[in-house]
Short mmCIF file of C-alpha atoms and ligand atoms in Angstrom, two decimals:
data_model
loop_
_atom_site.label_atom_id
_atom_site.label_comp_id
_atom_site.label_asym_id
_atom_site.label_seq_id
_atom_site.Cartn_x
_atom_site.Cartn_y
_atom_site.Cartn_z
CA UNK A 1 22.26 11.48 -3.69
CA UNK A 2 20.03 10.84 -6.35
CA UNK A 3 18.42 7.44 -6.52
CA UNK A 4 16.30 6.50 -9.41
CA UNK A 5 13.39 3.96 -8.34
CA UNK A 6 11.40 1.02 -10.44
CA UNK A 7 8.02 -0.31 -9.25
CA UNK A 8 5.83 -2.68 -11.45
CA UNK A 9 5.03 -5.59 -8.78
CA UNK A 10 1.18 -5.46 -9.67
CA UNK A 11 -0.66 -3.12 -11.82
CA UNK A 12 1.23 -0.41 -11.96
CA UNK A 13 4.29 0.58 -14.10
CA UNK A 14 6.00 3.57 -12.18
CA UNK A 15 9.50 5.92 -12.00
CA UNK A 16 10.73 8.00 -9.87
CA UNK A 17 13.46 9.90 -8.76
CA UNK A 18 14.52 11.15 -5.27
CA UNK A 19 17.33 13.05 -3.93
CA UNK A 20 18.53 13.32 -0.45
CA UNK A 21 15.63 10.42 0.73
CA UNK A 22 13.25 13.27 0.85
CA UNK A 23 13.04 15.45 -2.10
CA UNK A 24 10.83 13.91 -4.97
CA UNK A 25 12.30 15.38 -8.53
CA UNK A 26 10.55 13.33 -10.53
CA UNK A 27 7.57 10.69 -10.57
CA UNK A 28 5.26 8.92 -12.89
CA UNK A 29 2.55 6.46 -12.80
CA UNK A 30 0.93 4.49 -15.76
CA UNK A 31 -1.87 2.47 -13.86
CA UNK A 32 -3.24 -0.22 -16.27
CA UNK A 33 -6.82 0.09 -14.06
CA UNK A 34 -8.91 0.97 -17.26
CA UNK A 35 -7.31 -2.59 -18.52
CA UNK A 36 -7.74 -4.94 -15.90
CA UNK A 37 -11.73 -3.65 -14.99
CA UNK A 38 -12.40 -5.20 -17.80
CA UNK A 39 -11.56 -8.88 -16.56
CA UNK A 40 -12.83 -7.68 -13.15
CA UNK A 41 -9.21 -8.30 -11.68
CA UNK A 42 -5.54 -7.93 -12.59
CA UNK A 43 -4.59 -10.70 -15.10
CA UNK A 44 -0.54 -11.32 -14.67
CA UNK A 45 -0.05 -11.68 -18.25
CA UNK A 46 -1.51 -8.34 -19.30
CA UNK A 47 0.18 -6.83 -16.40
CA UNK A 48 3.26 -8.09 -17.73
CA UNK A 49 3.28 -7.33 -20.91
CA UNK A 50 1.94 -3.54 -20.30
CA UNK A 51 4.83 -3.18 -18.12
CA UNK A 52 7.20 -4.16 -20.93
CA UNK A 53 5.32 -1.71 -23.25
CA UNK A 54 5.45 1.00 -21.07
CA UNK A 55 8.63 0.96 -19.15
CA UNK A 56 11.05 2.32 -21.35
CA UNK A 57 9.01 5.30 -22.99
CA UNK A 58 8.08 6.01 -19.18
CA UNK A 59 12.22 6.34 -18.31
CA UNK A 60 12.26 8.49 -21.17
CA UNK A 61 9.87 10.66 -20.53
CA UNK A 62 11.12 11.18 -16.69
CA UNK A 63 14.12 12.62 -17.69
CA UNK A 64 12.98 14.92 -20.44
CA UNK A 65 10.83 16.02 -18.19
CA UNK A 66 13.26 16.47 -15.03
CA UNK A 67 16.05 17.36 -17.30
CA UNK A 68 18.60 14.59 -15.48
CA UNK A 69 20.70 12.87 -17.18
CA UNK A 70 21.14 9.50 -16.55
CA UNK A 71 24.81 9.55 -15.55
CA UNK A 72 23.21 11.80 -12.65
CA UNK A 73 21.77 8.88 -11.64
CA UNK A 74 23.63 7.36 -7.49
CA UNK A 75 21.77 4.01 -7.23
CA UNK A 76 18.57 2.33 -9.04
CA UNK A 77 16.19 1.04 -6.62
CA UNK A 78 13.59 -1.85 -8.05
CA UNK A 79 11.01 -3.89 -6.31
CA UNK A 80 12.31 -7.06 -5.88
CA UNK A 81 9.11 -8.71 -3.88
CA UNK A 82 6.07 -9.70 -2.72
CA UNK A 83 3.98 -9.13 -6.11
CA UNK A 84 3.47 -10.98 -9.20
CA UNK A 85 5.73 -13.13 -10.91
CA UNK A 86 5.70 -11.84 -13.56
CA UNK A 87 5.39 -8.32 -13.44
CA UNK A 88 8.34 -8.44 -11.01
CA UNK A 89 10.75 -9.73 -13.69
CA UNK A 90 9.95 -7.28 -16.07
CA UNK A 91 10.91 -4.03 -13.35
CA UNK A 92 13.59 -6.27 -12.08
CA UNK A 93 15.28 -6.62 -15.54
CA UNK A 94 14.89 -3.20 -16.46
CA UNK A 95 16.52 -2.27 -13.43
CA UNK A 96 19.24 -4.49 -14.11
CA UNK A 97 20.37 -3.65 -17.29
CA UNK A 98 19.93 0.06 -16.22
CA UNK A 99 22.37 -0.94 -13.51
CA UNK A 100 24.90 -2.98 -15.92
CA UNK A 101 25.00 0.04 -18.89
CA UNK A 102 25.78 2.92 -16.41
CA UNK A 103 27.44 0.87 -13.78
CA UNK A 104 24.99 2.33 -11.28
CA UNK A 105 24.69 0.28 -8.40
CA UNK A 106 20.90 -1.71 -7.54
CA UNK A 107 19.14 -2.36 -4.42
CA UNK A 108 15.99 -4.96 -4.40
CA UNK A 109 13.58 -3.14 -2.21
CA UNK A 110 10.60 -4.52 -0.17
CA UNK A 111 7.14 -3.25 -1.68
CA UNK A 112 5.39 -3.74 1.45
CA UNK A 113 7.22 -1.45 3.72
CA UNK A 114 8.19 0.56 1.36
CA UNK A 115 4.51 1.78 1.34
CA UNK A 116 4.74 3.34 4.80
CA UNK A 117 8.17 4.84 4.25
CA UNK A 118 6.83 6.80 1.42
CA UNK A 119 6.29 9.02 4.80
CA UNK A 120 9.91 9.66 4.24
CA UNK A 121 9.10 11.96 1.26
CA UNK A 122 9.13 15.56 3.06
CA UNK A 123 9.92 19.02 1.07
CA UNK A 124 10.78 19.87 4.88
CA UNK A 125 14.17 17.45 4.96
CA UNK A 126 15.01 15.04 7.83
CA UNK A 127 14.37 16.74 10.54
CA UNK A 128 11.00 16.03 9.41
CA UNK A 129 11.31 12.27 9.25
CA UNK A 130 10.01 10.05 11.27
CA UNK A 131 11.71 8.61 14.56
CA UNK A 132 12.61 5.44 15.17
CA UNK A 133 11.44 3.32 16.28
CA UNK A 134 8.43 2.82 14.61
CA UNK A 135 4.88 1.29 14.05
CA UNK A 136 4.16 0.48 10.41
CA UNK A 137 0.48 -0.04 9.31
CA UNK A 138 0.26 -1.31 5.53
CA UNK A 139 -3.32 -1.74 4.40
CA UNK A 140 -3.59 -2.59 0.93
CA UNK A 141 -5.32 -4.26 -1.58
CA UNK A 142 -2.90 -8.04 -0.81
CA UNK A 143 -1.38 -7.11 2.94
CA UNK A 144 -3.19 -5.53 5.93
CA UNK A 145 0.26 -5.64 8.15
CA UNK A 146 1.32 -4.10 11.58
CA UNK A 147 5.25 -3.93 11.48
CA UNK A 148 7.76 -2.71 14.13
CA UNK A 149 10.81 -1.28 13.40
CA UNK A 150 13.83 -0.46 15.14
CA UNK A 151 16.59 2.32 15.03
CA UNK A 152 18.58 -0.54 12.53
CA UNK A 153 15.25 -1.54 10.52
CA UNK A 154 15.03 -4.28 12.14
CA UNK A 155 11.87 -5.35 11.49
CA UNK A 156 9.26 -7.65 12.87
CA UNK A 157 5.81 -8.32 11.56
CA UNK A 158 2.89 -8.16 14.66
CA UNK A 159 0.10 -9.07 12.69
CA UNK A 160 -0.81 -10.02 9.36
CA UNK A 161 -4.13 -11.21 7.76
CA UNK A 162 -5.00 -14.92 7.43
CA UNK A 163 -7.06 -15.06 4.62
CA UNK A 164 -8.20 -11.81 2.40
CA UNK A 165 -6.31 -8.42 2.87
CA UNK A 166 -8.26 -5.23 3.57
CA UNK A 167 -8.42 -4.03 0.35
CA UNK A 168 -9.07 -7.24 -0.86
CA UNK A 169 -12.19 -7.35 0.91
CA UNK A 170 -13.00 -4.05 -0.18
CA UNK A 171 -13.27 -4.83 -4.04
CA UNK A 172 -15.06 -8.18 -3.47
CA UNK A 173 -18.03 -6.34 -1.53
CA UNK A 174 -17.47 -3.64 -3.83
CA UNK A 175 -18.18 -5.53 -6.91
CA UNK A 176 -20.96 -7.30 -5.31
CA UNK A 177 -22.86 -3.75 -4.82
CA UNK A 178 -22.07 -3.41 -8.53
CA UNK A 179 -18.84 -1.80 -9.20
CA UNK A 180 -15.83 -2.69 -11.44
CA UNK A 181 -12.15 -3.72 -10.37
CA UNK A 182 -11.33 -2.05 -7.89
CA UNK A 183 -13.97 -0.78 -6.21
CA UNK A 184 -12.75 0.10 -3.48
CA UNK A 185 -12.53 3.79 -3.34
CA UNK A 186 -15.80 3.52 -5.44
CA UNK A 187 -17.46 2.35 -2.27
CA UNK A 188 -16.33 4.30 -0.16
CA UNK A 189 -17.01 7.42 -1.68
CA UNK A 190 -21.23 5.91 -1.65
CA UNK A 191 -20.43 4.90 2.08
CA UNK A 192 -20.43 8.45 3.19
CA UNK A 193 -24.24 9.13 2.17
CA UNK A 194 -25.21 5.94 4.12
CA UNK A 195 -26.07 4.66 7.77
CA UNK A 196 -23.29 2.40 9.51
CA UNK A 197 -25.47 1.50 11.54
CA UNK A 198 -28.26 -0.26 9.82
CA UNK A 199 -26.02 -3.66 9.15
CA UNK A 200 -24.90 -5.28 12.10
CA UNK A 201 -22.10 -7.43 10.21
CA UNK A 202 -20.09 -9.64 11.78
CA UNK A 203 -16.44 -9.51 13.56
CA UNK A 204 -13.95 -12.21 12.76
CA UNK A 205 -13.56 -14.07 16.32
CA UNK A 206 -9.55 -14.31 16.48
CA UNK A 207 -9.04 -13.52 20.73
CA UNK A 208 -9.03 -10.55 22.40
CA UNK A 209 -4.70 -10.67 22.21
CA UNK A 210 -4.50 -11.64 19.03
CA UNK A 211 -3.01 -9.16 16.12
CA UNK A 212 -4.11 -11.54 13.34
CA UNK A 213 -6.55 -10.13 10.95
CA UNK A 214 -9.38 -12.06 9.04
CA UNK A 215 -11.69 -10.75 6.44
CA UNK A 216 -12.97 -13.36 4.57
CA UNK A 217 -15.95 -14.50 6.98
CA UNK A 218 -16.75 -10.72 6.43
CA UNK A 219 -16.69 -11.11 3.07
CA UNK A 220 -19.35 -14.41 3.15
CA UNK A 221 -21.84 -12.46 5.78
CA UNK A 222 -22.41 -9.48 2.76
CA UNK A 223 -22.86 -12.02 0.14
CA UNK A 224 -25.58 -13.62 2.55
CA UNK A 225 -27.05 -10.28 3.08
CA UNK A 226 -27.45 -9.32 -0.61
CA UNK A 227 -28.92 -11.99 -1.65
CA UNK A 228 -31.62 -11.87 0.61
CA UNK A 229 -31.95 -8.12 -0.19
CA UNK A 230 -32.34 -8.89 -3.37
CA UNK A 231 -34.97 -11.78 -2.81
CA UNK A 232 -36.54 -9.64 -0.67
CA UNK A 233 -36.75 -6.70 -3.46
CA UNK A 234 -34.88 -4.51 -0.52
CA UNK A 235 -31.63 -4.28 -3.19
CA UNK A 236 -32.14 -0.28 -3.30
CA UNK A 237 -29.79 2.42 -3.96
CA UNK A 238 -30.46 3.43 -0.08
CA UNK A 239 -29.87 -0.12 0.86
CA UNK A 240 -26.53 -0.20 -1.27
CA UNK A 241 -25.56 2.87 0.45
CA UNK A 242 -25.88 1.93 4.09
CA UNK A 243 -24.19 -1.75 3.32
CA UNK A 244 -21.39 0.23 2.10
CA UNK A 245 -21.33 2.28 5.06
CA UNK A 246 -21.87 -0.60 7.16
CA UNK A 247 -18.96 -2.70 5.36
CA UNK A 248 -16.46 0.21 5.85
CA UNK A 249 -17.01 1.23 9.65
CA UNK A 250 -16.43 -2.87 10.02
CA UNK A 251 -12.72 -2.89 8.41
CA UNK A 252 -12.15 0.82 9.44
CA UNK A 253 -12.89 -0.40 13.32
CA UNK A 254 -10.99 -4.00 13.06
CA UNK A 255 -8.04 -2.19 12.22
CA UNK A 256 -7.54 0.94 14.37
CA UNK A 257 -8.80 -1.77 17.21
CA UNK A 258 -5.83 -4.19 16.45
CA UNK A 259 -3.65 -1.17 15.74
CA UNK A 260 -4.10 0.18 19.16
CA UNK A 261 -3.45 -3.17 20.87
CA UNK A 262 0.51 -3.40 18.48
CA UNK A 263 0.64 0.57 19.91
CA UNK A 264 0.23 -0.24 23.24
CA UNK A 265 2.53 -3.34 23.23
CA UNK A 266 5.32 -1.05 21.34
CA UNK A 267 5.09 2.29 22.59
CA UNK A 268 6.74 3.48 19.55
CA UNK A 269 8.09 7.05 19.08
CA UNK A 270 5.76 7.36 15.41
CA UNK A 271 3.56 5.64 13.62
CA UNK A 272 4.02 5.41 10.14
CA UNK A 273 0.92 4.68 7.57
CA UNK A 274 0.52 3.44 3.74
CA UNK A 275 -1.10 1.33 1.08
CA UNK A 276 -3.98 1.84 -1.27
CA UNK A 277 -6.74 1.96 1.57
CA UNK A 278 -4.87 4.33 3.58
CA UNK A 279 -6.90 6.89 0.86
CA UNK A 280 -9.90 5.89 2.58
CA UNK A 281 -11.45 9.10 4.02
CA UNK A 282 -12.94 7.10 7.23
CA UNK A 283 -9.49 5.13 7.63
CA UNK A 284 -7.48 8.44 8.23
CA UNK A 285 -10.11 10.27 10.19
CA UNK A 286 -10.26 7.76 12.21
CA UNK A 287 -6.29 6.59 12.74
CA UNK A 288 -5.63 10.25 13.55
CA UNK A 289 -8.26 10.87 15.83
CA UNK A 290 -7.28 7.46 18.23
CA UNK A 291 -3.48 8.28 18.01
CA UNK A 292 -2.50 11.95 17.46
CA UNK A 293 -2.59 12.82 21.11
CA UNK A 294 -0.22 10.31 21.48
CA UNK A 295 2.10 9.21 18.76
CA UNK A 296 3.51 11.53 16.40
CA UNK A 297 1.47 10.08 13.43
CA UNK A 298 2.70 10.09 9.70
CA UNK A 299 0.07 9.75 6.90
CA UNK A 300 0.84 10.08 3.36
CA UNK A 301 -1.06 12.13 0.77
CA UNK A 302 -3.77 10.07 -0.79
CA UNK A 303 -1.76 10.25 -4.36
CA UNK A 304 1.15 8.03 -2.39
CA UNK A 305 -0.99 6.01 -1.00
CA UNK A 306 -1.40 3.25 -3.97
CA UNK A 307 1.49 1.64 -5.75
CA UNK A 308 4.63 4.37 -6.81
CA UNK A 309 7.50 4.47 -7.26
CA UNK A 310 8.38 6.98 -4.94
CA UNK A 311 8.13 5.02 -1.69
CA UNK A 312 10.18 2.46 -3.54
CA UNK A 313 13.11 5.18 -3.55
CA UNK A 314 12.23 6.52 -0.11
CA UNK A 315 12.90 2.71 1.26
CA UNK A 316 16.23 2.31 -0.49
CA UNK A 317 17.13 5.81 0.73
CA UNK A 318 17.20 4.36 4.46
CA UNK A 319 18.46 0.93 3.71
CA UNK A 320 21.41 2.43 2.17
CA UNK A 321 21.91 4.93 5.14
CA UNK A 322 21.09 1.98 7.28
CA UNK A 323 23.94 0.25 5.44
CA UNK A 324 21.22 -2.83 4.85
CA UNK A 325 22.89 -5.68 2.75
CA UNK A 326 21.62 -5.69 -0.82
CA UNK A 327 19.52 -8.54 -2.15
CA UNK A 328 18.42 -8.82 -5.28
CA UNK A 329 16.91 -11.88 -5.54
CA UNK A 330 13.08 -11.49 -7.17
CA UNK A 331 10.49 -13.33 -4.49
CA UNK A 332 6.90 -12.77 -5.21
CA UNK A 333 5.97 -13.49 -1.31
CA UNK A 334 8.80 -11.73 0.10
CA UNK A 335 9.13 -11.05 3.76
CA UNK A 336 12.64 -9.65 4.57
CA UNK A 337 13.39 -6.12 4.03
O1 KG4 B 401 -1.45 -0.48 -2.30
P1 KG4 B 401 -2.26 -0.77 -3.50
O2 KG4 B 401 -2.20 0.20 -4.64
O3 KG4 B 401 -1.93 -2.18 -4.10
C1 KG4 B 401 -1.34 -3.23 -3.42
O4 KG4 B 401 -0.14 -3.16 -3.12
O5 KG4 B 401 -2.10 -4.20 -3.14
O6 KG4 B 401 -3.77 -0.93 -2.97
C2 KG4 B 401 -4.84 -1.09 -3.83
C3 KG4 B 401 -6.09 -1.31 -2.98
C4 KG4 B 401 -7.30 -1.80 -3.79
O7 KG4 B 401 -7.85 -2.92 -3.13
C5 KG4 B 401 -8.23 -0.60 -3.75
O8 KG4 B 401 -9.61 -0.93 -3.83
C6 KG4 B 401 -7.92 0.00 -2.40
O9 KG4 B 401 -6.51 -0.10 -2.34
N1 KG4 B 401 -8.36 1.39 -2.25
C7 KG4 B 401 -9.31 1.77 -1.35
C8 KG4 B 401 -9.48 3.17 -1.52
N2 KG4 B 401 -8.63 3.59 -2.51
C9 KG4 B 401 -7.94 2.47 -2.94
N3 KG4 B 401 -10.02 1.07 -0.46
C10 KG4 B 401 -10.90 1.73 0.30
N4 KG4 B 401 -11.13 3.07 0.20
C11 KG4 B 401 -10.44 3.82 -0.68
N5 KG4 B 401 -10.67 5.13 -0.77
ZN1 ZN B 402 1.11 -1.92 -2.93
#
């Protein structure tokens, strides 16, 4: 079964196709980064717009360069929520009259939990996949979000952040050391030549029990500490460094601490992981090295990691399996599967 898949919730128009659930024959990603840095953020017109621009010539070029025909084509999978407005339209119409010309049948797919079933995607086949049921962590630059998921995908949500996400977090700190939209990976990648252990930053107080996450107190205590850096003529390349490093073991420890506490209330039989700060080097090491000896843990490669296509079509793969009713209404804060 071949299933063609649309993503263009944010800033990224992408196409892909998969066969089987597993077997990725084709995928491209236009990321309008270079774009948005300029504004310092994603601006939903321009993201619009681009992906109107861009979506078509993309489709084109997938199957000259996969040599499938269209009529090859099972189902067309498009992200039907949470993202913006918008962008979500322009995907979601594309997808539609894909869907109407070849009388191909469309599923609206959930871009949040698609992100950990990207895990899905396995030159090995199903017997590589993993079990149900599940543990889904989706950190990302708008959702930091434990899910568990049964044998149905049935899915409930743990934990969720109350204010900023993760990644979120990550580009606001990121741009106050001095880097463009999004700086996230940009930090981290000066993190690893600094000390953790100079900045003692603070944790957000949310109970011992609690699965919540919060970020945004985080987010004030750096701002505090620059500037005084800065008055202090302390605001050094060394000094960057070891806030960065500092920043990062924060988040990195948060999460694998509330992690553990949704593993050891589930006892799931795998743990699946996704979303744009999943490529963070300290993130991974440190996810695998609390839960490996326990948990059969799924991590994708760092190019699956931000927004694709691909886990759109890995996602549609098992709700069709799952025989998961299709909805295609478009909801930018969608929650459902
Ligand atoms: O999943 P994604 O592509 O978009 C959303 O669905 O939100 O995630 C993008 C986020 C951005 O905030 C970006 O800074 C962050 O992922 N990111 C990283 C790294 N690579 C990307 N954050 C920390 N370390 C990284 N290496
Ligand atoms: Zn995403």
């Amino acid at each position: 079964m071949k299933i063609l898949s649309v993503e263009s919730s944010c800033d990224e128009t992408s196409l892909a196709i998969l066969e089987d659930g597993y077997k990725l024959l084709g995928h491209l990603v236009a990321s309008q980064v270079e774009i948005h840095n300029q504004y310092g953020g994603v601006v939903p017109e321009v993201a619009s717009r681009q992906h109107f621009s861009t979506i078509l010539p993309l489709l084109e070029e997938l199957l000259k360069q996969t040599g499938i025909d269209i009529d090859q084509i099972d189902y067309i999978a498009v992200t039907r929520g949470p993202g913006l407005m918008g962008a979500l339209i322009i995907g979601n119409m594309f997808a539609r009259t894909l869907s109407e010309l070849y009388t191909i049948p469309l599923i609206g797919v959930n871009h949040v939990l698609a992100h950990s079933f990207v895990n899905f995607i396995n030159p090995t086949g199903p017997e590589a996949w993993p079990d149900f049921p599940t543990l889904s962590l989706v950190v990302s630059g708008a959702h930091t979000d434990i899910q568990f998921i049964d044998q149905n995908l049935k899915h409930e949500l743990m934990g969720a952040t109350r204010d900023d996400a993760a990644g979120e977090a990550f580009d606001k700190v990121a741009r106050l050391i001095g880097f463009g939209y999004p700086g996230g990976a940009k930090l981290s990648r000066i993190a690893v030549e600094g000390d953790s252990q100079v900045y003692q930053l603070p944790k957000a107080r949310l109970g011992r029990d609690s699965l919540e996450f919060s970020f945004s107190g985080l987010k004030t205590a750096v701002l505090r500490l620059v500037t005084e850096l800065k008055d202090s003529g302390q605001w050094n390349d060394q000094t960057r460094k070891d806030l960065a490093a500092s920043f990062e073991k924060n988040v990195v420890d948060t999460i694998v601490d509330k992690f553990e506490l949704a593993y050891e209330r589930t006892d799931p039989a795998s743990i699946i992981l996704g979303g744009g700060v999943m490529a963070n080097t300290r993130l991974r090491e440190q996810l695998v090295k609390r839960f490996s000896d326990h948990a059969k843990v799924f991590l994708p490669d760092r190019s699956l990691c931000t927004d694709n296509a691909a886990m759109i079509g890995a996602l549609a793969y098992q709700m069709i399996k799952h025989k998961i009713p299709v909805k295609l209404e478009i909801d930018s804060s969608l929650e459902e599967i």
